[in-house]
PDB file of C-alpha atoms and ligand atoms in Angstrom:
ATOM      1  CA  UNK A   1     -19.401   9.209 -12.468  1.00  0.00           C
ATOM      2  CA  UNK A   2     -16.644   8.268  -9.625  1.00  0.00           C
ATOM      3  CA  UNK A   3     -13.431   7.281 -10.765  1.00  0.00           C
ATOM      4  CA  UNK A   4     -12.144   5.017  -8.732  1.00  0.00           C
ATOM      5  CA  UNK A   5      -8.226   3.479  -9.157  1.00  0.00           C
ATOM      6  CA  UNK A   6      -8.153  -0.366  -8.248  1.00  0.00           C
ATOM      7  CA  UNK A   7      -4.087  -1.769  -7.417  1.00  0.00           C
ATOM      8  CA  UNK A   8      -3.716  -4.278  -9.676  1.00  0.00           C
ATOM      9  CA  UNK A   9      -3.626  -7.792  -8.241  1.00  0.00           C
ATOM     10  CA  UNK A  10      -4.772 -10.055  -5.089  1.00  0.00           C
ATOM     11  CA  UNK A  11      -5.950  -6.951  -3.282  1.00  0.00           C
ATOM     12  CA  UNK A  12      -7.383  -5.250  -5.843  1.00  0.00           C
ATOM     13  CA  UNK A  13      -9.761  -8.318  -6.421  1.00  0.00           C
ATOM     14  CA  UNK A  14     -10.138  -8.488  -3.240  1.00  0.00           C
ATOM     15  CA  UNK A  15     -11.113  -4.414  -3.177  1.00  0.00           C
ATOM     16  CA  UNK A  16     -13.230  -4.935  -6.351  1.00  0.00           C
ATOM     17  CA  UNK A  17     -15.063  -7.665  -4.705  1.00  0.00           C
ATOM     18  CA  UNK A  18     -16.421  -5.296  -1.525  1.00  0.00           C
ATOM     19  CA  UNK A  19     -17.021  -2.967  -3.534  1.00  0.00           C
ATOM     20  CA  UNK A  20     -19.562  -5.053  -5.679  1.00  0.00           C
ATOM     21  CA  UNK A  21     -20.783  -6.399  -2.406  1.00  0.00           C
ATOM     22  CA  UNK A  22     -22.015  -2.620  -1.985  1.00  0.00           C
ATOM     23  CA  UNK A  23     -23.777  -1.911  -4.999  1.00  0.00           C
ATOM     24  CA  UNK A  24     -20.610  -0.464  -7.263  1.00  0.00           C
ATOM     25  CA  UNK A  25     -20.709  -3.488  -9.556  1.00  0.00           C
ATOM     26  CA  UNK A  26     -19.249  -3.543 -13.237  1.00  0.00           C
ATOM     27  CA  UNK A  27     -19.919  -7.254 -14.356  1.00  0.00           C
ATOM     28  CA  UNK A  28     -17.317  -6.720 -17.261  1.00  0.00           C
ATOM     29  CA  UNK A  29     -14.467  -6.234 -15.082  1.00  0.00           C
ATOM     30  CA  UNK A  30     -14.531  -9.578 -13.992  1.00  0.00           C
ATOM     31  CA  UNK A  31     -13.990 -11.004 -18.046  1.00  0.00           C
ATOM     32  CA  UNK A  32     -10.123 -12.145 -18.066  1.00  0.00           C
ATOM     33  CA  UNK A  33      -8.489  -9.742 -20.520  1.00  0.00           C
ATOM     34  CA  UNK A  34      -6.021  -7.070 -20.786  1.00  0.00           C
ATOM     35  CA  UNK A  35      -8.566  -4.099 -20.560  1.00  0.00           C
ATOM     36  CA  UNK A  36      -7.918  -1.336 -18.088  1.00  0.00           C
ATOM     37  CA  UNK A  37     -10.529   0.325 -17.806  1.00  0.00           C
ATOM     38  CA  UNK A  38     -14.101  -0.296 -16.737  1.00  0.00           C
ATOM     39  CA  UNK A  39     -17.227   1.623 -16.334  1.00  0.00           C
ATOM     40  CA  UNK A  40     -21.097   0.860 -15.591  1.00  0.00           C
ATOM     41  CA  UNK A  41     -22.956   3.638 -16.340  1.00  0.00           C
ATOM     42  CA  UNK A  42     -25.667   2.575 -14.626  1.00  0.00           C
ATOM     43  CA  UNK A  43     -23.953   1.866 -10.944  1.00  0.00           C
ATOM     44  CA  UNK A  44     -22.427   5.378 -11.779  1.00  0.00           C
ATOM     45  CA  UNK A  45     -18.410   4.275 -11.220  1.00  0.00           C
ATOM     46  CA  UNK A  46     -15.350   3.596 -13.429  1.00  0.00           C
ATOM     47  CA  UNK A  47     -12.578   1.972 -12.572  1.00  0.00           C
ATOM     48  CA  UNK A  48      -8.728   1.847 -13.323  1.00  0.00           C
ATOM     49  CA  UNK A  49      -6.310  -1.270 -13.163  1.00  0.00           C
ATOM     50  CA  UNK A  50      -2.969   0.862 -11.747  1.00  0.00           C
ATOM     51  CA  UNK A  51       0.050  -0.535 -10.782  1.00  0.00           C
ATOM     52  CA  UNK A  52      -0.747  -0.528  -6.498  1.00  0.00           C
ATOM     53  CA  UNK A  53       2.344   1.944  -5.667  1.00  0.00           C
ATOM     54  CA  UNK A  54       0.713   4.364  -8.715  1.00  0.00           C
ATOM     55  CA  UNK A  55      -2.451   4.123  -7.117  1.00  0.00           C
ATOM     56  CA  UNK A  56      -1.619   7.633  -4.727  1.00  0.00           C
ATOM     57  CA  UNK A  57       0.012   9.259  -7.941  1.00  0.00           C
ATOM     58  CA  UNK A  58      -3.720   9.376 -10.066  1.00  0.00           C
ATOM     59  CA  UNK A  59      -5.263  10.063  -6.891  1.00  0.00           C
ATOM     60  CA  UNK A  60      -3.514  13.068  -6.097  1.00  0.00           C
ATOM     61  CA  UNK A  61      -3.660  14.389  -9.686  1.00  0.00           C
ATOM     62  CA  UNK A  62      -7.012  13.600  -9.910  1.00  0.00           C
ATOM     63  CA  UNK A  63      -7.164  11.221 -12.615  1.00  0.00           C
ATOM     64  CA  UNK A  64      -8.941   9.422  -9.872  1.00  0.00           C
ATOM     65  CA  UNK A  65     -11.336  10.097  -7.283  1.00  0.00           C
ATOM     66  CA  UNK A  66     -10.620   7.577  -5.138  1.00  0.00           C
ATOM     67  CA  UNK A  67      -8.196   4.833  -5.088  1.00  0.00           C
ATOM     68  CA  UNK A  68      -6.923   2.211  -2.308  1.00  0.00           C
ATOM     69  CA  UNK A  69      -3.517   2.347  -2.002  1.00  0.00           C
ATOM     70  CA  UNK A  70      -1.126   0.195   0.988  1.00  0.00           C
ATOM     71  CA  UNK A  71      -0.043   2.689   3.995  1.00  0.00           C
ATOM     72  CA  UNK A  72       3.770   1.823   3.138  1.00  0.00           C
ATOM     73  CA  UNK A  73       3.242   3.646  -0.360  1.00  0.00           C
ATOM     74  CA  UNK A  74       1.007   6.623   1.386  1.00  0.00           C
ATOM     75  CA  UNK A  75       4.015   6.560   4.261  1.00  0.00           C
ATOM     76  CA  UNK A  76       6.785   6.363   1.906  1.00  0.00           C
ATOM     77  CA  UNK A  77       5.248   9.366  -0.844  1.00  0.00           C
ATOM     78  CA  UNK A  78       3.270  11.432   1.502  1.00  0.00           C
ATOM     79  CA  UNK A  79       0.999  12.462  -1.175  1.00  0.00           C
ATOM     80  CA  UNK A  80      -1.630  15.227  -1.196  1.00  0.00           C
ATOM     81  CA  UNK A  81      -4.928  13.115  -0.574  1.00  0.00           C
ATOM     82  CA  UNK A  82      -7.393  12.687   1.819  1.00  0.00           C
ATOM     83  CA  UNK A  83      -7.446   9.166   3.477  1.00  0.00           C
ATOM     84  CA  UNK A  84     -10.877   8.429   4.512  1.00  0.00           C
ATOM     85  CA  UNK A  85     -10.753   4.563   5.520  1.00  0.00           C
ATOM     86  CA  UNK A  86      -8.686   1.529   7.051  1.00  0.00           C
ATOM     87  CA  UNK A  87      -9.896  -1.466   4.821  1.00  0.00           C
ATOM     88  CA  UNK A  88      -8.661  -3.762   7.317  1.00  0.00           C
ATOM     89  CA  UNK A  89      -7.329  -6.028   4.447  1.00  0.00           C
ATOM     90  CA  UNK A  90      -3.659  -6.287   2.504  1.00  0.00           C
ATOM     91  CA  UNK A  91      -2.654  -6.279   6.731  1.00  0.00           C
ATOM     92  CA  UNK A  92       1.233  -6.573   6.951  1.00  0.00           C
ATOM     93  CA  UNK A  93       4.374  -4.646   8.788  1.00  0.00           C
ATOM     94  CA  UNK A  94       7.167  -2.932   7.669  1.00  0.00           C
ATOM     95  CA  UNK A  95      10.266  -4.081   9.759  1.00  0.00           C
ATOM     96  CA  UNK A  96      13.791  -3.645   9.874  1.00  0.00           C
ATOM     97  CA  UNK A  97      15.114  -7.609   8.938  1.00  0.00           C
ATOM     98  CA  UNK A  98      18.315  -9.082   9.105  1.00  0.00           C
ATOM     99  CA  UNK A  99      20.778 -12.329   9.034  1.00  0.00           C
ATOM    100  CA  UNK A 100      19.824 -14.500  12.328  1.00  0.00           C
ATOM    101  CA  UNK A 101      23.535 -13.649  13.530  1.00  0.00           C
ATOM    102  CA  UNK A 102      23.730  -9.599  13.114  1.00  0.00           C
ATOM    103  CA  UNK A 103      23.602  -7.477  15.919  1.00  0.00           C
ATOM    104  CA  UNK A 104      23.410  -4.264  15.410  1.00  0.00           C
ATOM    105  CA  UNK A 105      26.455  -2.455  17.854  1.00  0.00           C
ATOM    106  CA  UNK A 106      25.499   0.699  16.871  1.00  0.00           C
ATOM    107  CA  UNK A 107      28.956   1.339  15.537  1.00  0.00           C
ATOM    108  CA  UNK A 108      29.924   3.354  12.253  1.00  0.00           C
ATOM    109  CA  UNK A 109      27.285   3.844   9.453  1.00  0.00           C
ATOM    110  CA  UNK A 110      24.626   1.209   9.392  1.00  0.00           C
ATOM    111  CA  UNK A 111      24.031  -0.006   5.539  1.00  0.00           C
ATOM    112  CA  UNK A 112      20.543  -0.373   4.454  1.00  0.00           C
ATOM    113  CA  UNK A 113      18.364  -1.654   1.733  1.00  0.00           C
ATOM    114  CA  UNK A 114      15.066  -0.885   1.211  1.00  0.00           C
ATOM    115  CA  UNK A 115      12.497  -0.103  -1.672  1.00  0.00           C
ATOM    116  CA  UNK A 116      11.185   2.784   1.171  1.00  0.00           C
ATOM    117  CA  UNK A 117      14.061   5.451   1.763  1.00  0.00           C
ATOM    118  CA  UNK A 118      11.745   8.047   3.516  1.00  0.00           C
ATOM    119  CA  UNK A 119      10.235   5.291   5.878  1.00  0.00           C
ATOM    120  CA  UNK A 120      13.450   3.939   6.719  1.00  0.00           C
ATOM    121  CA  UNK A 121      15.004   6.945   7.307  1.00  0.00           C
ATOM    122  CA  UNK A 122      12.837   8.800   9.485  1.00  0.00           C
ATOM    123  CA  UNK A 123      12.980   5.448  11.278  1.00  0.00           C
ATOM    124  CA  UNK A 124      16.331   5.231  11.879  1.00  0.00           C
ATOM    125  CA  UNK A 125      16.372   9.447  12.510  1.00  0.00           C
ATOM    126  CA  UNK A 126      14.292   8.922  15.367  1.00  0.00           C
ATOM    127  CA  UNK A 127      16.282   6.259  16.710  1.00  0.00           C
ATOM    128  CA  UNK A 128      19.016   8.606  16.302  1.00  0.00           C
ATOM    129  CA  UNK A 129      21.043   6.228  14.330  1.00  0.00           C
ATOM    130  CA  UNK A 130      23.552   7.204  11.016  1.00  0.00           C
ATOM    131  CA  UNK A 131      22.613   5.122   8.231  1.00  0.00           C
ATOM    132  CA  UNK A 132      23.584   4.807   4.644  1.00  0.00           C
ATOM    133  CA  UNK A 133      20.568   3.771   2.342  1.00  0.00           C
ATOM    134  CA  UNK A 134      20.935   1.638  -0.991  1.00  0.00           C
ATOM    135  CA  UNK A 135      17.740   1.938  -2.753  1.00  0.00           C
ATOM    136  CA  UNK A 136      16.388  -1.144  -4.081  1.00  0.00           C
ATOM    137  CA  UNK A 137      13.494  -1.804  -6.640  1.00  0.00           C
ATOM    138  CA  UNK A 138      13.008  -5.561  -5.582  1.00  0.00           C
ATOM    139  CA  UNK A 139      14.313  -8.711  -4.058  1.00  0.00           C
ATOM    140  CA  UNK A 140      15.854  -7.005  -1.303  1.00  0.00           C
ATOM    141  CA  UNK A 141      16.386  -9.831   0.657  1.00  0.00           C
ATOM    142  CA  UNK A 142      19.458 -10.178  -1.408  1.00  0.00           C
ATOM    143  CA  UNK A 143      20.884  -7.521  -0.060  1.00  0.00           C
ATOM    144  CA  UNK A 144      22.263  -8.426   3.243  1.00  0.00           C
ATOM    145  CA  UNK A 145      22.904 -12.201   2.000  1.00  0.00           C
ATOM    146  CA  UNK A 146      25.343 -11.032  -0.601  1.00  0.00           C
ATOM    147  CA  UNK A 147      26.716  -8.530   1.630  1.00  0.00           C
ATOM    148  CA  UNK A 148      25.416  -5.520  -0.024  1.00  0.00           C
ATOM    149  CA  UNK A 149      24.208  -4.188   3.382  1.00  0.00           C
ATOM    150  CA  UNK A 150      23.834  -5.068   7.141  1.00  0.00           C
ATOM    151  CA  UNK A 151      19.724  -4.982   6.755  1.00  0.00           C
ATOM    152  CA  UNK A 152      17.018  -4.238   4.834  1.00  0.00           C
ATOM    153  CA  UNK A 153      14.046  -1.878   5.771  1.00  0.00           C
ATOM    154  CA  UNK A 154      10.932  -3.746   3.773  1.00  0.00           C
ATOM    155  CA  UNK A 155       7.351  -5.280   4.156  1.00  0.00           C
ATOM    156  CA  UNK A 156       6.689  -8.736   6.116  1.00  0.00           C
ATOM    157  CA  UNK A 157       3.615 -10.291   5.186  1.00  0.00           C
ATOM    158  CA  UNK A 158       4.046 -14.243   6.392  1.00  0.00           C
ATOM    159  CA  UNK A 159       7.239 -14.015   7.014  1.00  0.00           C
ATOM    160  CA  UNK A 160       8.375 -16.757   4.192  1.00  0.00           C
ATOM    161  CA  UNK A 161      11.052 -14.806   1.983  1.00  0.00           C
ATOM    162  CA  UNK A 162      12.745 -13.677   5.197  1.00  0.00           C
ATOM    163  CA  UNK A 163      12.689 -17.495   6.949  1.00  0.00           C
ATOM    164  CA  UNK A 164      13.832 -19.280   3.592  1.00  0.00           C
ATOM    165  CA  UNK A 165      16.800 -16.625   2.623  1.00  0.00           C
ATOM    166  CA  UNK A 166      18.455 -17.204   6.620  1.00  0.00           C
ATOM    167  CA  UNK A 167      16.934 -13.780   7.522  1.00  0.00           C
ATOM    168  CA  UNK A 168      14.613 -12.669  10.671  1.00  0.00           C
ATOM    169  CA  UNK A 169      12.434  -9.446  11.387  1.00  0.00           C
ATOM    170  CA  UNK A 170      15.047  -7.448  14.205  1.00  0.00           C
ATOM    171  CA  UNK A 171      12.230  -4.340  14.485  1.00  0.00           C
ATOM    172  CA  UNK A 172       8.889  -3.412  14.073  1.00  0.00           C
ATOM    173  CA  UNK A 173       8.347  -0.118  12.201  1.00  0.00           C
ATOM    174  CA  UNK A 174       4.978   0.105  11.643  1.00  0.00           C
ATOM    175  CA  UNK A 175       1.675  -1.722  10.859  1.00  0.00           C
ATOM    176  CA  UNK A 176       0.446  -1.421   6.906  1.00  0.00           C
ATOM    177  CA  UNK A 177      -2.735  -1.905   5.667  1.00  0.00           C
ATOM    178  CA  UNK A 178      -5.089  -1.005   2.553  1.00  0.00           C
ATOM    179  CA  UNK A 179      -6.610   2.355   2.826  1.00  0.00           C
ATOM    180  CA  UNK A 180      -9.088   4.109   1.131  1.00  0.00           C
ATOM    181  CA  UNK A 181      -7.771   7.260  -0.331  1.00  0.00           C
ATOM    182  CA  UNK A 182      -9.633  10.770  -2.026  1.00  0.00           C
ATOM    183  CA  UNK A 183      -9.061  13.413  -4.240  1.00  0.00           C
ATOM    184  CA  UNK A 184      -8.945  16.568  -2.069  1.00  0.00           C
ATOM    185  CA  UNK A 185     -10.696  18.366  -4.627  1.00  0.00           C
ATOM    186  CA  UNK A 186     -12.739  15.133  -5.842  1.00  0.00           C
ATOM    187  CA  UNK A 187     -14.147  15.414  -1.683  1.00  0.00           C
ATOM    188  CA  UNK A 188     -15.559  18.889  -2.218  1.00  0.00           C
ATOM    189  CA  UNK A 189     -16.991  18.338  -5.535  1.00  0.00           C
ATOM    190  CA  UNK A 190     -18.145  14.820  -5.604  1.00  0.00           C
ATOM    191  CA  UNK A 191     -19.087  15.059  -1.576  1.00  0.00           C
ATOM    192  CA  UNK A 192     -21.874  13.425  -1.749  1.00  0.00           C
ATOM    193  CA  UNK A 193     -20.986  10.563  -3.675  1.00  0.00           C
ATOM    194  CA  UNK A 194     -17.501  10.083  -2.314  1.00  0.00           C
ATOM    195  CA  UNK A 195     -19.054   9.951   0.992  1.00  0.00           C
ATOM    196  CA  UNK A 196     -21.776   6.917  -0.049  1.00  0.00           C
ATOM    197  CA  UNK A 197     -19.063   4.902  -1.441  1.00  0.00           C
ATOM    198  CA  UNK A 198     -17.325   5.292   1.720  1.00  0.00           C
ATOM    199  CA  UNK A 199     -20.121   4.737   4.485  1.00  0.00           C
ATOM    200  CA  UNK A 200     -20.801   1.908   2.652  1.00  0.00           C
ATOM    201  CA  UNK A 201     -18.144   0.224   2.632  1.00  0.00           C
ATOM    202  CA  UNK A 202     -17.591   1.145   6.588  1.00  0.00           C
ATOM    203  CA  UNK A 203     -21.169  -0.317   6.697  1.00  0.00           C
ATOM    204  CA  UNK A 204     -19.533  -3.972   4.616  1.00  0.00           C
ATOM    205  CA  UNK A 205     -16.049  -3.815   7.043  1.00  0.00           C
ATOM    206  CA  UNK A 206     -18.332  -3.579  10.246  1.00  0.00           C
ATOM    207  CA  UNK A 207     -20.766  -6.529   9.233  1.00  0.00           C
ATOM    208  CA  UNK A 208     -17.363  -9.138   8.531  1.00  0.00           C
ATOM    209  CA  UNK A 209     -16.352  -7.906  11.705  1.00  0.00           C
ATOM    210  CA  UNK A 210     -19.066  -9.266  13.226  1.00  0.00           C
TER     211      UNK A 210
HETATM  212  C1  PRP B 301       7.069  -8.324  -0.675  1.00  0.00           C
HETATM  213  C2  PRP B 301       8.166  -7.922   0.293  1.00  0.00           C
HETATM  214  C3  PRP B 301       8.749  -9.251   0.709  1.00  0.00           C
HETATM  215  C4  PRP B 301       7.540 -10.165   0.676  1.00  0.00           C
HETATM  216  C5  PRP B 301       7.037 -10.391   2.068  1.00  0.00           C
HETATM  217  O1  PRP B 301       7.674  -8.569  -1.887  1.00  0.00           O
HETATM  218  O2  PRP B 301       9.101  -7.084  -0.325  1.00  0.00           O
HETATM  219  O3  PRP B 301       9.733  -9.672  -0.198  1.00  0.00           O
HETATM  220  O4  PRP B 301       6.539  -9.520  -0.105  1.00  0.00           O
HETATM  221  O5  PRP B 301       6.004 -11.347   2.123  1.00  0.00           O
HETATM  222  P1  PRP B 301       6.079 -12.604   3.102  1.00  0.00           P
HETATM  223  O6  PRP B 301       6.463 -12.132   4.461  1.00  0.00           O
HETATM  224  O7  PRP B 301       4.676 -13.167   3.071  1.00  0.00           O
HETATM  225  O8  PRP B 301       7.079 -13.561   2.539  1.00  0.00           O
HETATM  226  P2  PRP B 301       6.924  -8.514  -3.263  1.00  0.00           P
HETATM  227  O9  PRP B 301       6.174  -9.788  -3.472  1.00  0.00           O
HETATM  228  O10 PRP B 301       6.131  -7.272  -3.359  1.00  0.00           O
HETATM  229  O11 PRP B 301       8.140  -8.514  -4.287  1.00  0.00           O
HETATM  230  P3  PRP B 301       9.450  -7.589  -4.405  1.00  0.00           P
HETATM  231  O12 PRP B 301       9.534  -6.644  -3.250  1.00  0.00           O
HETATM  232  O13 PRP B 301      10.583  -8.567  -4.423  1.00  0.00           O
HETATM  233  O14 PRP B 301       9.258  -6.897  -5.703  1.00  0.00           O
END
Protein backbone atom coordinates (compact mmCIF):
# COMPACT_ATOMS: atom_id res chain seq x y z
CA UNK A 1 0.00 0.00 0.00
CA UNK A 2 1.45 3.70 -0.88
CA UNK A 3 0.36 6.38 1.17
CA UNK A 4 0.11 9.15 -0.61
CA UNK A 5 -0.85 12.91 1.08
CA UNK A 6 -3.17 14.97 -1.37
CA UNK A 7 -3.20 19.24 -0.39
CA UNK A 8 -6.51 19.83 0.12
CA UNK A 9 -8.24 21.94 -2.51
CA UNK A 10 -8.07 23.10 -6.39
CA UNK A 11 -4.70 21.42 -6.75
CA UNK A 12 -5.23 18.58 -4.97
CA UNK A 13 -8.22 17.74 -7.37
CA UNK A 14 -6.35 18.64 -9.82
CA UNK A 15 -3.35 16.08 -8.41
CA UNK A 16 -6.04 13.43 -7.67
CA UNK A 17 -7.27 13.68 -11.12
CA UNK A 18 -3.60 12.66 -12.88
CA UNK A 19 -3.20 10.44 -10.70
CA UNK A 20 -6.47 8.48 -11.65
CA UNK A 21 -5.54 9.22 -15.20
CA UNK A 22 -2.55 6.70 -14.32
CA UNK A 23 -4.17 3.87 -12.90
CA UNK A 24 -4.14 5.05 -8.92
CA UNK A 25 -7.91 5.47 -8.88
CA UNK A 26 -10.13 5.39 -5.61
CA UNK A 27 -13.74 6.05 -7.02
CA UNK A 28 -14.88 6.94 -3.36
CA UNK A 29 -12.77 9.86 -3.04
CA UNK A 30 -14.61 11.65 -5.45
CA UNK A 31 -18.23 11.28 -3.09
CA UNK A 32 -18.63 14.97 -1.52
CA UNK A 33 -18.18 14.40 2.22
CA UNK A 34 -16.03 15.19 5.05
CA UNK A 35 -13.95 11.87 4.95
CA UNK A 36 -10.19 12.09 4.97
CA UNK A 37 -9.07 9.30 4.16
CA UNK A 38 -9.29 7.00 1.17
CA UNK A 39 -7.96 3.72 0.12
CA UNK A 40 -8.53 1.11 -2.87
CA UNK A 41 -7.14 -1.90 -2.03
CA UNK A 42 -7.17 -3.07 -5.20
CA UNK A 43 -5.14 -0.03 -7.11
CA UNK A 44 -2.83 -0.59 -3.99
CA UNK A 45 -2.82 3.41 -2.71
CA UNK A 46 -4.37 5.45 0.14
CA UNK A 47 -4.71 8.75 0.28
CA UNK A 48 -4.82 11.73 2.84
CA UNK A 49 -6.78 15.14 2.54
CA UNK A 50 -3.85 17.48 4.45
CA UNK A 51 -3.92 20.93 4.76
CA UNK A 52 -1.26 21.79 1.42
CA UNK A 53 1.52 23.57 3.75
CA UNK A 54 1.20 20.08 6.11
CA UNK A 55 1.65 18.14 3.17
CA UNK A 56 5.94 18.15 3.71
CA UNK A 57 5.31 17.65 7.58
CA UNK A 58 3.58 13.76 7.04
CA UNK A 59 5.95 13.31 4.37
CA UNK A 60 8.95 13.73 6.25
CA UNK A 61 7.63 11.76 9.26
CA UNK A 62 6.48 9.25 7.19
CA UNK A 63 2.93 9.20 7.79
CA UNK A 64 3.11 9.49 4.07
CA UNK A 65 4.98 8.13 1.33
CA UNK A 66 4.54 10.58 -0.97
CA UNK A 67 2.79 13.80 -1.01
CA UNK A 68 2.74 16.98 -3.48
CA UNK A 69 3.46 19.85 -1.76
CA UNK A 70 4.04 23.82 -3.53
CA UNK A 71 7.99 24.70 -3.76
CA UNK A 72 7.25 27.93 -1.51
CA UNK A 73 6.32 25.46 1.46
CA UNK A 74 9.42 22.94 0.50
CA UNK A 75 11.59 26.47 0.17
CA UNK A 76 10.26 28.02 3.19
CA UNK A 77 10.59 24.46 5.68
CA UNK A 78 13.42 22.76 4.01
CA UNK A 79 12.20 19.48 5.09
CA UNK A 80 13.96 16.10 5.01
CA UNK A 81 12.36 14.51 1.75
CA UNK A 82 13.27 13.50 -1.44
CA UNK A 83 11.66 15.58 -4.31
CA UNK A 84 11.34 13.43 -7.25
CA UNK A 85 9.08 15.57 -9.76
CA UNK A 86 8.01 19.14 -11.14
CA UNK A 87 4.17 18.65 -11.75
CA UNK A 88 4.18 21.56 -13.89
CA UNK A 89 0.78 22.62 -12.31
CA UNK A 90 -0.21 25.08 -9.10
CA UNK A 91 2.63 27.41 -11.42
CA UNK A 92 3.02 30.84 -9.59
CA UNK A 93 6.05 33.25 -8.18
CA UNK A 94 6.97 34.42 -5.05
CA UNK A 95 7.82 38.23 -5.33
CA UNK A 96 8.65 40.99 -3.27
CA UNK A 97 5.21 43.48 -3.84
CA UNK A 98 4.59 46.83 -2.91
CA UNK A 99 2.39 50.25 -3.10
CA UNK A 100 2.74 51.58 -6.92
CA UNK A 101 4.61 54.71 -5.29
CA UNK A 102 7.44 52.96 -2.93
CA UNK A 103 10.83 52.93 -3.87
CA UNK A 104 12.91 51.19 -2.06
CA UNK A 105 16.22 53.79 -1.17
CA UNK A 106 17.86 51.28 0.51
CA UNK A 107 17.91 53.39 3.62
CA UNK A 108 17.45 52.15 7.37
CA UNK A 109 15.70 48.76 8.06
CA UNK A 110 13.34 47.68 5.36
CA UNK A 111 9.88 46.35 7.07
CA UNK A 112 8.48 43.23 5.71
CA UNK A 113 5.50 41.02 5.74
CA UNK A 114 5.34 37.77 4.67
CA UNK A 115 3.77 34.28 5.60
CA UNK A 116 7.62 32.95 4.36
CA UNK A 117 10.37 34.38 6.83
CA UNK A 118 13.18 31.96 5.63
CA UNK A 119 12.42 32.75 1.86
CA UNK A 120 12.33 36.30 2.39
CA UNK A 121 15.17 36.48 4.30
CA UNK A 122 17.71 34.66 2.54
CA UNK A 123 16.34 36.87 -0.23
CA UNK A 124 16.97 39.95 1.09
CA UNK A 125 20.57 38.38 2.74
CA UNK A 126 21.75 37.90 -0.60
CA UNK A 127 20.84 41.18 -1.72
CA UNK A 128 22.69 42.28 1.20
CA UNK A 129 19.87 44.29 2.49
CA UNK A 130 18.79 44.76 6.59
CA UNK A 131 15.32 43.90 6.96
CA UNK A 132 12.90 43.57 9.77
CA UNK A 133 10.27 40.70 9.18
CA UNK A 134 6.56 40.75 10.61
CA UNK A 135 5.26 37.35 10.20
CA UNK A 136 1.91 37.10 8.86
CA UNK A 137 -0.58 34.08 8.70
CA UNK A 138 -2.81 35.69 5.88
CA UNK A 139 -4.06 38.68 4.02
CA UNK A 140 -0.81 40.19 3.83
CA UNK A 141 -1.63 42.55 1.41
CA UNK A 142 -2.84 44.51 4.33
CA UNK A 143 0.21 45.02 5.49
CA UNK A 144 1.81 47.73 3.55
CA UNK A 145 -1.77 49.46 2.91
CA UNK A 146 -2.25 50.04 6.59
CA UNK A 147 1.24 50.88 7.04
CA UNK A 148 2.30 47.91 8.92
CA UNK A 149 5.35 47.54 6.59
CA UNK A 150 7.05 48.95 3.40
CA UNK A 151 6.36 45.38 1.45
CA UNK A 152 5.36 42.13 1.64
CA UNK A 153 7.39 38.98 0.52
CA UNK A 154 4.31 36.50 -0.73
CA UNK A 155 2.96 34.34 -3.70
CA UNK A 156 1.52 35.99 -7.08
CA UNK A 157 -0.63 33.80 -8.89
CA UNK A 158 -2.80 36.30 -11.40
CA UNK A 159 -1.84 39.06 -9.97
CA UNK A 160 -5.59 40.19 -8.76
CA UNK A 161 -5.20 40.77 -4.84
CA UNK A 162 -2.07 42.83 -5.55
CA UNK A 163 -3.85 45.06 -8.63
CA UNK A 164 -7.21 45.59 -6.59
CA UNK A 165 -5.46 46.55 -3.01
CA UNK A 166 -3.14 49.59 -5.11
CA UNK A 167 -0.15 47.16 -4.88
CA UNK A 168 2.43 45.88 -7.75
CA UNK A 169 5.06 42.93 -7.87
CA UNK A 170 8.70 45.23 -7.38
CA UNK A 171 10.89 41.64 -7.60
CA UNK A 172 10.92 38.33 -8.69
CA UNK A 173 12.15 35.78 -6.11
CA UNK A 174 11.55 32.70 -7.47
CA UNK A 175 9.26 30.48 -9.64
CA UNK A 176 6.80 27.93 -7.48
CA UNK A 177 5.25 25.07 -8.61
CA UNK A 178 3.65 21.62 -7.35
CA UNK A 179 6.18 19.00 -6.73
CA UNK A 180 6.12 15.58 -6.08
CA UNK A 181 7.73 14.78 -2.83
CA UNK A 182 9.07 11.12 -0.99
CA UNK A 183 9.73 9.65 2.12
CA UNK A 184 13.52 9.15 2.25
CA UNK A 185 13.03 6.01 3.90
CA UNK A 186 9.55 5.29 2.03
CA UNK A 187 12.26 5.48 -1.43
CA UNK A 188 14.38 2.62 -0.15
CA UNK A 189 11.66 0.49 1.06
CA UNK A 190 8.81 1.04 -1.24
CA UNK A 191 11.46 1.59 -4.38
CA UNK A 192 9.77 -0.07 -6.59
CA UNK A 193 6.47 1.23 -6.19
CA UNK A 194 7.41 4.80 -5.44
CA UNK A 195 9.24 4.75 -8.60
CA UNK A 196 5.94 3.45 -10.86
CA UNK A 197 3.85 6.07 -9.41
CA UNK A 198 6.39 8.46 -10.42
CA UNK A 199 7.40 7.37 -14.10
CA UNK A 200 4.00 7.39 -14.60
CA UNK A 201 3.03 10.31 -13.96
CA UNK A 202 6.34 11.78 -15.89
CA UNK A 203 4.86 9.49 -18.64
CA UNK A 204 0.96 11.69 -18.11
CA UNK A 205 3.06 15.37 -17.78
CA UNK A 206 5.01 14.52 -21.09
CA UNK A 207 1.83 13.42 -23.17
CA UNK A 208 -0.18 17.12 -22.10
CA UNK A 209 2.91 18.55 -23.10
CA UNK A 210 2.53 17.44 -26.29
C1 LIG B 1 -2.48 33.72 -2.06
C2 LIG B 1 -1.42 34.79 -1.92
C3 LIG B 1 -2.09 36.00 -2.53
C4 LIG B 1 -2.95 35.39 -3.61
C5 LIG B 1 -2.29 35.56 -4.95
O1 LIG B 1 -3.37 33.89 -1.02
O2 LIG B 1 -1.07 34.98 -0.58
O3 LIG B 1 -2.87 36.68 -1.58
O4 LIG B 1 -3.09 34.00 -3.32
O5 LIG B 1 -3.11 35.14 -6.02
P1 LIG B 1 -3.42 36.10 -7.25
O6 LIG B 1 -2.14 36.69 -7.74
O7 LIG B 1 -4.04 35.17 -8.28
O8 LIG B 1 -4.38 37.14 -6.79
P2 LIG B 1 -4.30 32.76 -0.47
O9 LIG B 1 -5.49 32.62 -1.36
O10 LIG B 1 -3.52 31.53 -0.23
O11 LIG B 1 -4.81 33.40 0.89
P3 LIG B 1 -4.03 34.04 2.14
O12 LIG B 1 -2.56 34.11 1.86
O13 LIG B 1 -4.64 35.40 2.30
O14 LIG B 1 -4.36 33.12 3.26
Amino acid sequence: MINIALPKGRLGEKVYAILEAVGYGCPAIRETNRRLIFENEENGVRYFWVKPSDVAIYVERGAADMGIAGKDILLENDPEVYELLDLDIGKCRMAVAAKKEFKDDREGVLRVATKFPNIARSYYLENSREIDIIKLNGSIELAPILGLSDVIVDIVETGATLRENGLEPKEDIVDISARLIANKASYKFKNTELKTVTERIRAHIGEDKK
